[in-house]
Tab-separated table of C-alpha atoms in Angstrom:
chain	number	residue	atom	x	y	z
P	166	MET	CA	0.000	0.000	0.000
P	167	THR	CA	1.096	3.568	-0.638
P	168	PHE	CA	1.061	6.131	2.172
P	169	GLY	CA	2.355	9.545	1.206
P	170	THR	CA	5.522	8.754	-0.767
P	171	LEU	CA	6.063	5.356	0.880
P	172	ASP	CA	5.254	1.999	-0.738
P	173	VAL	CA	4.822	-0.051	2.415
P	174	ALA	CA	4.532	-3.811	2.834
P	175	VAL	CA	1.362	-4.163	4.926
P	176	ILE	CA	0.337	-7.193	6.948
P	177	ASP	CA	-3.189	-5.994	7.823
P	178	PRO	CA	-5.954	-6.671	5.255
P	179	HIS	CA	-7.774	-3.371	5.890
P	180	VAL	CA	-6.097	-0.150	4.793
P	181	ARG	CA	-7.739	1.827	7.624
P	182	ASP	CA	-5.652	0.066	10.288
P	183	THR	CA	-2.282	0.916	8.770
P	184	GLN	CA	-3.592	4.346	7.707
P	185	TYR	CA	-4.393	5.090	11.367
P	186	ILE	CA	-0.817	4.321	12.453
P	187	TYR	CA	0.649	6.245	9.515
P	188	ASP	CA	-1.495	9.294	10.338
P	189	GLU	CA	-0.491	9.165	14.011
P	190	ILE	CA	3.195	9.149	13.164
P	191	PHE	CA	3.574	11.103	9.911
P	192	VAL	CA	0.599	13.507	10.117
P	193	ALA	CA	-0.152	14.079	13.817
P	194	GLY	CA	3.519	13.740	14.755
P	195	ILE	CA	2.970	11.956	18.076
P	196	TYR	CA	6.707	11.280	18.418
P	197	ARG	CA	7.604	14.967	18.278
P	198	HIS	CA	7.887	16.992	21.470
P	199	PRO	CA	9.304	20.519	21.852
P	200	HIS	CA	11.548	19.494	24.756
P	201	MET	CA	13.003	16.454	23.010
P	202	LYS	CA	16.094	17.445	21.049
P	203	ILE	CA	17.518	14.709	18.838
P	204	ALA	CA	20.468	15.563	16.613
P	205	PRO	CA	21.510	13.767	13.403
P	206	GLY	CA	23.633	10.709	14.115
P	207	ALA	CA	21.570	9.710	17.145
P	208	THR	CA	20.846	6.197	18.396
P	209	LEU	CA	17.197	5.207	18.810
P	210	MET	CA	15.473	2.155	20.280
P	211	ASN	CA	12.032	1.119	18.999
P	212	VAL	CA	10.255	-1.339	21.302
P	213	GLY	CA	7.140	-2.656	19.591
P	214	ALA	CA	8.199	-1.899	16.034
P	215	ASN	CA	5.251	-3.503	14.192
P	216	ILE	CA	5.878	-3.096	10.426
P	217	GLY	CA	8.399	-0.286	10.917
P	218	LEU	CA	6.478	2.948	10.273
P	219	PHE	CA	8.182	4.650	13.226
P	220	ASP	CA	11.563	3.607	11.856
P	221	LEU	CA	10.752	5.033	8.422
P	222	TRP	CA	9.582	8.303	9.969
P	223	ALA	CA	12.543	8.573	12.352
P	224	HIS	CA	14.986	7.919	9.504
P	225	ARG	CA	13.578	10.931	7.651
P	226	GLU	CA	12.989	13.109	10.708
P	227	PHE	CA	16.243	12.652	12.634
P	228	ALA	CA	18.739	10.934	10.277
P	229	PRO	CA	19.890	8.704	13.158
P	230	ARG	CA	23.049	6.653	12.914
P	231	ALA	CA	21.351	3.545	14.328
P	232	ILE	CA	17.873	2.272	15.201
P	233	TYR	CA	17.390	-0.903	17.234
P	234	ALA	CA	13.906	-2.162	16.323
P	235	TYR	CA	12.231	-4.935	18.352
P	236	GLU	CA	9.135	-6.803	17.188
P	237	ALA	CA	7.925	-9.854	19.103
P	238	SER	CA	5.615	-11.359	16.465
P	239	PRO	CA	7.508	-13.502	13.929
P	240	GLN	CA	4.597	-12.982	11.540
P	241	THR	CA	4.819	-9.179	11.684
P	242	PHE	CA	8.616	-9.190	11.891
P	243	ARG	CA	8.958	-10.209	8.221
P	244	TYR	CA	7.135	-7.040	7.147
P	245	LEU	CA	9.328	-4.912	9.415
P	246	GLN	CA	12.438	-6.366	7.780
P	247	ASP	CA	11.070	-5.807	4.295
P	248	ASN	CA	10.076	-2.179	4.908
P	249	VAL	CA	13.267	-1.011	6.578
P	250	GLY	CA	15.346	-2.986	4.089
P	251	ARG	CA	13.759	-1.162	1.137
P	252	LEU	CA	12.911	2.260	2.561
P	253	VAL	CA	15.805	3.183	4.875
P	254	ASP	CA	19.043	4.417	3.328
P	255	PRO	CA	21.807	2.327	4.968
P	256	ALA	CA	24.343	5.034	4.183
P	257	ILE	CA	22.493	7.221	6.699
P	258	THR	CA	20.847	4.825	9.162
P	259	THR	CA	21.528	1.227	10.138
P	260	VAL	CA	18.380	-0.483	11.401
P	261	HIS	CA	19.046	-3.513	13.592
P	262	THR	CA	15.837	-5.586	13.516
P	263	VAL	CA	15.380	-8.061	16.366
P	264	ASN	CA	12.589	-10.661	16.639
P	265	ARG	CA	12.307	-10.560	20.438
P	266	ALA	CA	9.816	-9.445	23.060
P	267	VAL	CA	11.282	-6.787	25.337
P	268	ALA	CA	10.390	-7.563	28.944
P	269	SER	CA	11.687	-7.286	32.513
P	270	VAL	CA	13.764	-10.489	32.300
P	271	ALA	CA	15.810	-11.816	29.375
P	272	GLY	CA	15.841	-15.431	28.241
P	273	GLN	CA	12.254	-16.343	29.023
P	274	THR	CA	9.590	-17.740	26.687
P	275	LEU	CA	6.255	-15.911	26.745
P	276	THR	CA	3.015	-16.231	24.793
P	277	LEU	CA	2.162	-13.331	22.508
P	278	HIS	CA	-1.531	-12.978	21.630
P	279	GLN	CA	-2.193	-11.337	18.262
P	280	SER	CA	-5.359	-10.321	16.452
P	281	PRO	CA	-5.697	-12.080	13.080
P	282	LEU	CA	-6.834	-8.835	11.418
P	283	VAL	CA	-4.920	-6.004	13.130
P	284	SER	CA	-1.217	-6.670	13.646
P	285	GLY	CA	-0.803	-3.673	15.965
P	286	ILE	CA	-3.203	-5.271	18.424
P	287	SER	CA	-0.995	-7.844	20.095
P	288	THR	CA	-0.105	-8.202	23.743
P	289	LEU	CA	1.903	-10.201	26.238
P	290	LEU	CA	-0.605	-9.506	28.996
P	291	ASP	CA	-2.386	-12.494	30.514
P	292	VAL	CA	-5.374	-13.910	28.586
P	293	ALA	CA	-7.723	-13.323	31.527
P	294	GLN	CA	-6.738	-9.652	31.781
P	295	VAL	CA	-7.604	-8.461	28.275
P	296	PRO	CA	-11.213	-8.793	26.992
P	297	TRP	CA	-10.362	-8.980	23.274
P	298	VAL	CA	-7.822	-11.750	23.906
P	299	LYS	CA	-10.346	-13.719	25.933
P	300	GLN	CA	-13.044	-13.283	23.278
P	301	LEU	CA	-10.819	-14.279	20.366
P	302	THR	CA	-9.459	-17.233	22.361
P	303	GLU	CA	-12.972	-18.480	23.068
P	304	SER	CA	-13.925	-18.132	19.388
P	305	ARG	CA	-10.620	-19.758	18.331
P	306	GLU	CA	-9.670	-16.781	16.188
P	307	ILE	CA	-6.613	-15.739	18.191
P	308	VAL	CA	-3.098	-16.027	16.761
P	309	THR	CA	-0.470	-17.004	19.335
P	310	HIS	CA	3.305	-17.079	19.191
P	311	GLU	CA	5.827	-18.404	21.683
P	312	VAL	CA	8.395	-15.605	21.841
P	313	LYS	CA	11.794	-15.177	23.454
P	314	THR	CA	12.452	-12.224	25.725
P	315	THR	CA	15.229	-9.699	26.030
P	316	THR	CA	15.547	-6.508	28.064
P	317	VAL	CA	16.628	-2.973	27.278
P	318	SER	CA	19.664	-3.418	29.522
P	319	HIS	CA	20.593	-6.736	27.916
P	320	GLU	CA	20.505	-5.059	24.496
P	321	ILE	CA	22.533	-2.071	25.689
P	322	ALA	CA	25.231	-4.468	26.900
P	323	ALA	CA	25.083	-6.759	23.872
P	324	HIS	CA	25.470	-3.899	21.384
P	325	HIS	CA	27.847	-1.797	23.532
P	326	ILE	CA	25.511	1.207	23.399
P	327	ALA	CA	26.866	4.204	25.304
P	328	ARG	CA	23.900	6.525	24.722
P	329	ILE	CA	20.303	6.187	23.518
P	330	ASP	CA	18.747	9.431	22.367
P	331	LEU	CA	15.175	8.109	22.272
P	332	VAL	CA	13.414	4.961	23.478
P	333	LYS	CA	9.967	4.538	21.922
P	334	ILE	CA	7.715	1.969	23.640
P	335	ASP	CA	4.386	0.803	22.186
P	336	VAL	CA	3.636	-2.674	23.520
P	337	GLU	CA	-0.116	-2.836	24.234
P	338	GLY	CA	-0.043	-2.624	28.008
P	339	TYR	CA	3.361	-4.204	28.652
P	340	PHE	CA	5.148	-0.877	29.175
P	341	MET	CA	6.000	-1.321	32.866
P	342	GLU	CA	7.659	-4.671	32.187
P	343	VAL	CA	9.837	-2.996	29.557
P	344	LEU	CA	10.802	-0.241	32.004
P	345	ARG	CA	11.544	-2.765	34.759
P	346	GLY	CA	14.094	-4.339	32.429
P	347	ILE	CA	16.281	-1.206	32.553
P	348	LYS	CA	19.031	-1.102	35.163
P	349	PRO	CA	19.537	2.179	37.079
P	350	THR	CA	22.934	2.676	35.444
P	351	ASP	CA	21.342	2.269	32.008
P	352	PHE	CA	18.607	4.843	32.669
P	353	ALA	CA	21.474	7.359	32.811
P	354	LYS	CA	22.336	6.497	29.179
P	355	ILE	CA	18.826	7.308	27.917
P	356	GLN	CA	17.892	10.885	27.003
P	357	ASN	CA	14.200	10.678	25.992
P	358	PHE	CA	11.213	8.329	26.131
P	359	VAL	CA	7.923	8.240	24.255
P	360	ILE	CA	5.619	5.578	25.690
P	361	GLU	CA	2.079	4.510	24.868
P	362	VAL	CA	0.505	4.083	28.312
P	363	ASP	CA	-2.571	2.001	27.515
P	364	TYR	CA	-4.377	-0.962	29.109
P	365	ALA	CA	-3.736	0.727	32.451
P	366	LYS	CA	-6.346	-1.316	34.339
P	367	GLU	CA	-5.208	-4.600	32.802
P	368	ALA	CA	-1.526	-3.791	33.303
P	369	GLY	CA	-1.999	-2.644	36.892
P	370	ALA	CA	0.003	0.489	36.143
P	371	ASP	CA	-0.811	3.937	34.799
P	372	ALA	CA	0.787	7.233	33.808
P	373	PRO	CA	1.463	8.367	37.413
P	374	ASP	CA	3.370	5.102	37.980
P	375	VAL	CA	5.478	5.760	34.890
P	376	ALA	CA	6.026	9.371	35.969
P	377	ARG	CA	7.222	8.363	39.440
P	378	LEU	CA	9.651	5.862	37.971
P	379	LEU	CA	11.137	8.160	35.339
P	380	GLU	CA	11.149	11.301	37.454
P	381	GLY	CA	13.110	9.281	40.005
P	382	HIS	CA	15.766	8.889	37.304
P	383	GLY	CA	15.924	12.607	36.559
P	384	PHE	CA	13.410	12.966	33.750
P	385	LYS	CA	10.766	15.625	33.272
P	386	THR	CA	7.462	14.166	32.086
P	387	GLU	CA	4.199	14.943	30.313
P	388	PHE	CA	1.153	12.741	29.703
P	389	ARG	CA	-1.387	13.581	27.023
P	390	GLU	CA	-5.017	12.552	26.605
P	391	ASP	CA	-4.171	10.372	23.604
P	392	LEU	CA	-2.285	8.071	26.050
P	393	THR	CA	1.138	9.267	24.866
P	394	PHE	CA	3.687	9.741	27.641
P	395	TYR	CA	6.807	11.874	27.102
P	396	ALA	CA	9.945	12.019	29.236
P	397	TRP	CA	13.090	14.052	28.650
P	398	ARG	CA	16.192	15.122	30.479
P	399	GLY	CA	15.710	18.478	32.243
């Protein structure tokens, strides 16, 4: 499908679902914030990469040196690889694509629940916690994947990353588990966060919980009504 000037490999059968994500990122600019300054040559981490629209936008917006993109679903991961492989200039940005779930502990195997029609609706939360997962499980329409876990800190160590200019997290309610996988010494290497804080009831955590955690590590924070949470170094 074509969105703007991009010919994107799309996993979802309905154009409206990918159009919604494209509009959020490229039109509404949800990953822009006036206090977040990201210079060319930056290093970014994309947790919950889906088919890579954030990576395509960030490549054009920031001209980063490196993006580490994590997508748990092996089904969706193929589309991520295809899109960044065709639409990111490797002379400017190297995108490291990783088929792992980012969690609080590395080396575990978890079950990812995925909608058969909307790839962006997938979660590691427990079946009993999320109504749509329970409904699709009962109707036998759910897609499940056994996925391996990593953590932000494990990836920082594995790739010898000294500084991350932006960590973007969009993991359908699993945001606190991602944050719990960051060691205190590694928080100091991160300059900015943009986090989708959704499924608050199901996750047992909300924006004030995220604010307390990140403000304790020296960040200033803002939470918007569209569930987007921003944090930056003061």
